[in-house]
Amino acid sequence: MTTLTVPGGYTKTAWEKIVRRGRKLMKEKSGIQWALGDLVIEALDGHSRGHGEVTQVLKMLSHQIGANPETLRSYYDVARQWPKAKRRKDVSFSVHATLAYVPSRYTLIRKDPYDPFTKEHRWTVNEAEKVANRAVHTPTNQAERLAHTRRLLHTEEDAAKAVTEMLGRPDVRARLASDQHARHLMRQAQYEHWREVDEATEAEAELVSADDAAEVEEEFDEEAAPLGVQYSEAPMEILRLIGAFASFSVSLQRIIPEVHTQDYTEETKQAVLDNVHKARMLLDWCETAIKTGKTDPDKALARLMKDEEGE
């Protein structure tokens, strides 16, 4: 017997004895399954097989011999797909059943595949399911385990609950924190969540009556308007400056919470810092212009703007 993986608490000799007995019983069971399938084929031989005759014969025979009609039907279907000359006596009926509708089954059955679970070269239902492109019942690698998990967690509610529980494990959190793709997906989820919240808030605001909306807008304008500024009298350039600052402020408030420096290269960080420096220089220029009336930029800023124009 090929070397087997022995579970804890058993000696190699004792376990091999159990496996030999089990395989002998499975072989006997397979023999009975084949025999019952062949029995139905023989019973139908020479008789009409249309208009429900097969179902009628199967139903009557199963009741009279004490078998389940569906089970007997499955034995019959498999036996039809596997002529006696194409069957392997050392391969279980269950494997033949799994491969029954694989086009190249007669060729495939000749060679034993490697079973990573038992560390043997032999046909098992698990390996047959892989060949038949069906879901395996005993996953033996990460891809199969993940596929099995996805099938189990097919509802969004179950999947979300499982993820929440997994995040309770420190080692899982650590792996996710170090995975750039996982962090990106989480940030994207947060962005979509808050976007939906914003849309819901805006939808609720639209339900407010026109009078209430006008009152709220008036209060907002009074609070937001800089002291001493009368928009109806302010010069256009001042209004444009205030508008630019407001737009700049709102944009930063939305974007900065999405920043995650651990995902950026040093070059990327430096590019942002260069723009921060540039913004400070522009703000200093604006402050100087308002306080002193001097609108000419200093040499450093002038050189910077000239370089940008050259680009």
Short mmCIF file of C-alpha atoms in Angstrom, two decimals:
data_model
loop_
_atom_site.label_atom_id
_atom_site.label_comp_id
_atom_site.label_asym_id
_atom_site.label_seq_id
_atom_site.Cartn_x
_atom_site.Cartn_y
_atom_site.Cartn_z
CA MET A 1 0.00 0.00 0.00
CA THR A 2 1.22 3.49 -0.84
CA THR A 3 2.42 5.46 2.17
CA LEU A 4 -0.58 7.06 3.84
CA THR A 5 -0.92 10.13 6.00
CA VAL A 6 -1.66 8.73 9.45
CA PRO A 7 -3.86 10.80 11.81
CA GLY A 8 -2.73 11.43 15.36
CA GLY A 9 -3.37 8.68 17.88
CA TYR A 10 -2.90 5.80 15.40
CA THR A 11 0.06 3.64 14.53
CA LYS A 12 0.90 3.24 10.87
CA THR A 13 0.05 -0.45 10.96
CA ALA A 14 -3.31 0.05 12.67
CA TRP A 15 -4.33 2.83 10.29
CA GLU A 16 -3.34 0.91 7.15
CA LYS A 17 -5.45 -2.00 8.37
CA ILE A 18 -8.49 0.28 8.74
CA VAL A 19 -7.95 1.78 5.29
CA ARG A 20 -7.63 -1.67 3.68
CA ARG A 21 -10.91 -2.76 5.23
CA GLY A 22 -12.62 0.45 4.14
CA ARG A 23 -11.41 0.12 0.57
CA LYS A 24 -12.54 -3.47 0.44
CA LEU A 25 -16.01 -2.45 1.60
CA MET A 26 -16.13 0.39 -0.94
CA LYS A 27 -15.17 -2.07 -3.66
CA GLU A 28 -17.99 -4.36 -2.59
CA LYS A 29 -20.39 -1.42 -2.52
CA SER A 30 -19.28 -0.35 -5.99
CA GLY A 31 -19.86 -3.88 -7.24
CA ILE A 32 -23.44 -3.77 -5.94
CA GLN A 33 -24.05 -0.33 -7.48
CA TRP A 34 -22.79 -1.50 -10.86
CA ALA A 35 -24.85 -4.67 -10.59
CA LEU A 36 -28.05 -2.73 -9.85
CA GLY A 37 -27.40 -0.32 -12.71
CA ASP A 38 -26.75 -3.21 -15.09
CA LEU A 39 -29.90 -4.92 -13.79
CA VAL A 40 -32.02 -2.00 -14.95
CA ILE A 41 -30.28 -2.00 -18.34
CA GLU A 42 -31.05 -5.70 -18.71
CA ALA A 43 -34.64 -5.20 -17.57
CA LEU A 44 -35.17 -2.54 -20.23
CA ASP A 45 -33.35 -4.41 -22.99
CA GLY A 46 -35.74 -5.21 -25.80
CA HIS A 47 -38.51 -3.06 -24.36
CA SER A 48 -39.79 0.35 -25.35
CA ARG A 49 -38.00 3.24 -23.63
CA GLY A 50 -40.29 6.11 -24.57
CA HIS A 51 -43.40 7.76 -23.19
CA GLY A 52 -42.41 7.20 -19.56
CA GLU A 53 -41.72 3.47 -19.81
CA VAL A 54 -38.26 3.83 -18.24
CA THR A 55 -39.62 5.79 -15.30
CA GLN A 56 -42.45 3.31 -14.85
CA VAL A 57 -40.11 0.30 -14.84
CA LEU A 58 -37.65 2.01 -12.48
CA LYS A 59 -40.38 3.01 -10.07
CA MET A 60 -41.97 -0.43 -9.99
CA LEU A 61 -38.66 -2.28 -9.73
CA SER A 62 -37.31 -0.02 -6.96
CA HIS A 63 -40.40 -0.55 -4.81
CA GLN A 64 -40.38 -4.29 -5.33
CA ILE A 65 -36.69 -4.72 -4.42
CA GLY A 66 -36.71 -2.14 -1.62
CA ALA A 67 -34.58 0.53 -3.31
CA ASN A 68 -34.96 4.28 -3.60
CA PRO A 69 -36.26 5.13 -7.12
CA GLU A 70 -33.93 8.11 -7.54
CA THR A 71 -30.93 6.12 -6.33
CA LEU A 72 -31.71 3.25 -8.68
CA ARG A 73 -32.13 5.73 -11.52
CA SER A 74 -28.68 7.20 -10.81
CA TYR A 75 -27.11 3.71 -10.90
CA TYR A 76 -28.78 3.08 -14.24
CA ASP A 77 -27.63 6.40 -15.70
CA VAL A 78 -24.01 5.81 -14.66
CA ALA A 79 -24.00 2.23 -15.92
CA ARG A 80 -25.24 3.45 -19.31
CA GLN A 81 -22.38 5.97 -19.52
CA TRP A 82 -19.78 3.34 -18.65
CA PRO A 83 -19.83 0.15 -20.74
CA LYS A 84 -18.35 -2.76 -18.81
CA ALA A 85 -15.20 -2.78 -20.92
CA LYS A 86 -14.46 0.85 -19.99
CA ARG A 87 -14.87 0.52 -16.23
CA ARG A 88 -12.02 0.13 -13.74
CA LYS A 89 -12.63 -2.35 -10.96
CA ASP A 90 -10.08 -0.64 -8.71
CA VAL A 91 -11.83 2.73 -9.02
CA SER A 92 -15.01 3.37 -7.06
CA PHE A 93 -18.44 3.67 -8.59
CA SER A 94 -18.65 7.19 -7.12
CA VAL A 95 -15.65 8.29 -9.19
CA HIS A 96 -17.22 6.82 -12.32
CA ALA A 97 -20.45 8.65 -11.47
CA THR A 98 -18.61 11.96 -11.10
CA LEU A 99 -16.89 11.49 -14.46
CA ALA A 100 -19.97 10.05 -16.17
CA TYR A 101 -20.57 13.05 -18.43
CA VAL A 102 -16.97 14.12 -19.05
CA PRO A 103 -16.38 13.62 -22.81
CA SER A 104 -12.86 12.19 -22.43
CA ARG A 105 -13.71 9.97 -19.43
CA TYR A 106 -12.61 6.71 -21.07
CA THR A 107 -9.10 8.08 -21.55
CA LEU A 108 -8.91 9.96 -18.25
CA ILE A 109 -9.89 6.97 -16.13
CA ARG A 110 -6.80 5.05 -17.23
CA LYS A 111 -4.31 7.27 -15.36
CA ASP A 112 -4.37 7.78 -11.60
CA PRO A 113 -4.11 11.45 -10.58
CA TYR A 114 -2.13 12.66 -7.57
CA ASP A 115 -4.31 13.20 -4.53
CA PRO A 116 -2.70 15.89 -2.34
CA PHE A 117 -4.96 15.00 0.56
CA THR A 118 -3.83 11.37 0.91
CA LYS A 119 -0.44 11.90 -0.83
CA GLU A 120 -1.21 9.01 -3.18
CA HIS A 121 -1.69 8.50 -6.89
CA ARG A 122 -5.23 7.18 -7.05
CA TRP A 123 -8.69 8.22 -8.14
CA THR A 124 -10.83 9.85 -5.48
CA VAL A 125 -14.14 11.65 -5.75
CA ASN A 126 -12.33 14.87 -4.91
CA GLU A 127 -9.94 14.53 -7.85
CA ALA A 128 -12.77 13.44 -10.13
CA GLU A 129 -14.70 16.58 -9.20
CA LYS A 130 -11.73 18.69 -10.27
CA VAL A 131 -11.60 16.95 -13.64
CA ALA A 132 -15.35 17.41 -14.07
CA ASN A 133 -15.03 21.11 -13.13
CA ARG A 134 -17.31 20.65 -10.16
CA ALA A 135 -17.02 22.01 -6.65
CA VAL A 136 -14.74 19.81 -4.55
CA HIS A 137 -15.99 18.63 -1.18
CA THR A 138 -12.53 18.43 0.39
CA PRO A 139 -10.41 21.47 -0.56
CA THR A 140 -6.69 20.66 -0.64
CA ASN A 141 -5.15 24.03 -1.55
CA GLN A 142 -5.76 27.73 -1.05
CA ALA A 143 -7.61 28.26 -4.33
CA GLU A 144 -10.02 25.41 -3.56
CA ARG A 145 -10.52 26.58 0.02
CA LEU A 146 -11.31 30.10 -1.17
CA ALA A 147 -13.71 28.80 -3.81
CA HIS A 148 -15.41 26.66 -1.16
CA THR A 149 -15.68 29.67 1.16
CA ARG A 150 -17.18 31.84 -1.59
CA ARG A 151 -19.85 29.22 -2.21
CA LEU A 152 -20.71 29.08 1.48
CA LEU A 153 -20.78 32.87 1.84
CA HIS A 154 -22.89 33.57 -1.23
CA THR A 155 -25.06 36.22 0.49
CA GLU A 156 -23.73 39.71 1.21
CA GLU A 157 -24.96 39.49 4.80
CA ASP A 158 -23.09 36.25 5.53
CA ALA A 159 -19.92 37.47 3.81
CA ALA A 160 -19.92 40.77 5.72
CA LYS A 161 -20.47 38.95 9.03
CA ALA A 162 -17.61 36.55 8.30
CA VAL A 163 -15.24 39.39 7.38
CA THR A 164 -16.14 41.26 10.57
CA GLU A 165 -15.40 38.17 12.66
CA MET A 166 -12.12 37.56 10.83
CA LEU A 167 -11.03 41.13 11.56
CA GLY A 168 -11.22 40.20 15.23
CA ARG A 169 -8.07 38.13 14.69
CA PRO A 170 -4.91 40.26 15.14
CA ASP A 171 -2.92 38.25 12.58
CA VAL A 172 -5.62 38.79 9.95
CA ARG A 173 -5.72 42.53 10.62
CA ALA A 174 -1.94 42.70 10.33
CA ARG A 175 -1.96 40.93 6.97
CA LEU A 176 -4.68 43.19 5.61
CA ALA A 177 -2.90 46.30 6.86
CA SER A 178 0.22 45.27 4.94
CA ASP A 179 -1.72 44.43 1.76
CA GLN A 180 -1.89 47.46 -0.53
CA HIS A 181 -4.79 46.05 -2.56
CA ALA A 182 -6.81 45.36 0.59
CA ARG A 183 -6.21 48.89 1.84
CA HIS A 184 -7.28 50.29 -1.52
CA LEU A 185 -10.51 48.29 -1.46
CA MET A 186 -11.25 49.46 2.07
CA ARG A 187 -10.68 53.10 1.17
CA GLN A 188 -12.89 52.68 -1.89
CA ALA A 189 -15.61 51.17 0.28
CA GLN A 190 -15.36 54.07 2.72
CA TYR A 191 -15.56 56.56 -0.13
CA GLU A 192 -18.64 54.86 -1.59
CA HIS A 193 -20.25 54.69 1.85
CA TRP A 194 -19.85 58.38 2.57
CA ARG A 195 -20.88 59.29 -0.97
CA GLU A 196 -24.13 57.41 -0.40
CA VAL A 197 -24.54 59.19 2.94
CA ASP A 198 -24.05 62.55 1.22
CA GLU A 199 -26.57 61.67 -1.47
CA ALA A 200 -29.09 60.58 1.15
CA THR A 201 -28.56 63.81 3.06
CA GLU A 202 -29.05 65.87 -0.08
CA ALA A 203 -32.22 63.94 -0.89
CA GLU A 204 -33.58 64.68 2.58
CA ALA A 205 -32.69 68.34 2.20
CA GLU A 206 -34.76 68.53 -0.98
CA LEU A 207 -37.81 67.58 1.06
CA VAL A 208 -37.52 70.71 3.18
CA SER A 209 -40.08 73.34 2.26
CA ALA A 210 -39.01 76.31 0.15
CA ASP A 211 -39.49 78.73 3.06
CA ASP A 212 -37.41 76.61 5.42
CA ALA A 213 -34.73 76.15 2.78
CA ALA A 214 -34.53 79.89 2.18
CA GLU A 215 -34.23 80.51 5.91
CA VAL A 216 -31.47 77.94 6.26
CA GLU A 217 -29.61 79.37 3.28
CA GLU A 218 -29.89 82.88 4.69
CA GLU A 219 -28.48 81.76 8.04
CA PHE A 220 -25.67 79.91 6.30
CA ASP A 221 -24.77 82.94 4.19
CA GLU A 222 -24.67 85.15 7.26
CA GLU A 223 -22.35 82.75 9.07
CA ALA A 224 -20.14 82.04 6.06
CA ALA A 225 -19.76 85.60 4.80
CA PRO A 226 -16.50 87.26 5.92
CA LEU A 227 -17.01 90.14 8.32
CA GLY A 228 -17.36 93.50 6.60
CA VAL A 229 -17.96 92.04 3.12
CA GLN A 230 -21.08 93.12 1.27
CA TYR A 231 -21.26 90.93 -1.80
CA SER A 232 -23.36 93.42 -3.68
CA GLU A 233 -20.68 96.08 -3.25
CA ALA A 234 -17.45 94.02 -3.23
CA PRO A 235 -15.12 94.31 -6.25
CA MET A 236 -15.18 91.40 -8.65
CA GLU A 237 -11.55 90.46 -7.96
CA ILE A 238 -12.29 90.16 -4.22
CA LEU A 239 -15.27 87.94 -4.88
CA ARG A 240 -13.16 85.78 -7.17
CA LEU A 241 -10.44 85.49 -4.52
CA ILE A 242 -12.93 84.53 -1.81
CA GLY A 243 -14.52 82.02 -4.18
CA ALA A 244 -11.12 80.51 -4.99
CA PHE A 245 -10.30 80.14 -1.28
CA ALA A 246 -13.69 78.56 -0.58
CA SER A 247 -13.28 76.08 -3.44
CA PHE A 248 -9.73 75.29 -2.33
CA SER A 249 -10.86 74.73 1.27
CA VAL A 250 -13.78 72.48 0.34
CA SER A 251 -11.62 70.40 -2.01
CA LEU A 252 -8.95 69.82 0.63
CA GLN A 253 -11.54 68.88 3.24
CA ARG A 254 -12.85 66.18 0.92
CA ILE A 255 -9.52 64.87 -0.35
CA ILE A 256 -7.20 64.89 2.68
CA PRO A 257 -9.17 62.26 4.68
CA GLU A 258 -8.56 59.85 1.78
CA VAL A 259 -4.76 60.26 2.00
CA HIS A 260 -2.82 57.15 3.09
CA THR A 261 0.89 57.93 2.96
CA GLN A 262 1.96 54.33 3.57
CA ASP A 263 0.88 53.51 0.02
CA TYR A 264 2.86 56.26 -1.68
CA THR A 265 6.41 56.34 -2.98
CA GLU A 266 8.85 58.98 -1.80
CA GLU A 267 8.60 60.63 -5.23
CA THR A 268 4.83 60.88 -4.90
CA LYS A 269 5.06 62.39 -1.42
CA GLN A 270 7.65 64.91 -2.58
CA ALA A 271 5.43 65.97 -5.48
CA VAL A 272 2.64 66.78 -3.03
CA LEU A 273 5.00 68.62 -0.67
CA ASP A 274 6.32 70.69 -3.59
CA ASN A 275 2.77 71.78 -4.32
CA VAL A 276 2.19 72.59 -0.63
CA HIS A 277 5.26 74.84 -0.74
CA LYS A 278 3.98 76.46 -3.91
CA ALA A 279 0.56 77.06 -2.32
CA ARG A 280 2.19 78.71 0.70
CA MET A 281 4.14 81.04 -1.59
CA LEU A 282 0.95 81.99 -3.43
CA LEU A 283 -0.88 82.63 -0.16
CA ASP A 284 1.98 84.81 1.07
CA TRP A 285 1.83 86.75 -2.19
CA CYS A 286 -1.93 87.25 -1.75
CA GLU A 287 -1.48 88.40 1.84
CA THR A 288 1.24 90.87 0.82
CA ALA A 289 -0.92 92.23 -2.00
CA ILE A 290 -3.89 92.80 0.32
CA LYS A 291 -1.84 94.37 3.12
CA THR A 292 0.56 96.50 1.10
CA GLY A 293 -1.02 96.82 -2.32
CA LYS A 294 2.12 95.35 -3.87
CA THR A 295 1.00 92.81 -6.45
CA ASP A 296 4.36 91.88 -7.96
CA PRO A 297 5.52 88.39 -6.89
CA ASP A 298 8.90 87.99 -5.25
CA LYS A 299 11.79 86.59 -7.26
CA ALA A 300 11.39 83.00 -6.08
CA LEU A 301 7.69 82.89 -6.90
CA ALA A 302 8.23 84.66 -10.21
CA ARG A 303 10.87 82.10 -11.14
CA LEU A 304 8.55 79.26 -10.11
CA MET A 305 5.67 80.58 -12.20
CA LYS A 306 8.01 81.12 -15.14
CA ASP A 307 9.22 77.53 -14.89
CA GLU A 308 5.62 76.30 -14.90
CA GLU A 309 4.80 78.36 -17.95
CA GLY A 310 7.81 76.83 -19.67
CA GLU A 311 6.44 73.37 -18.96
#
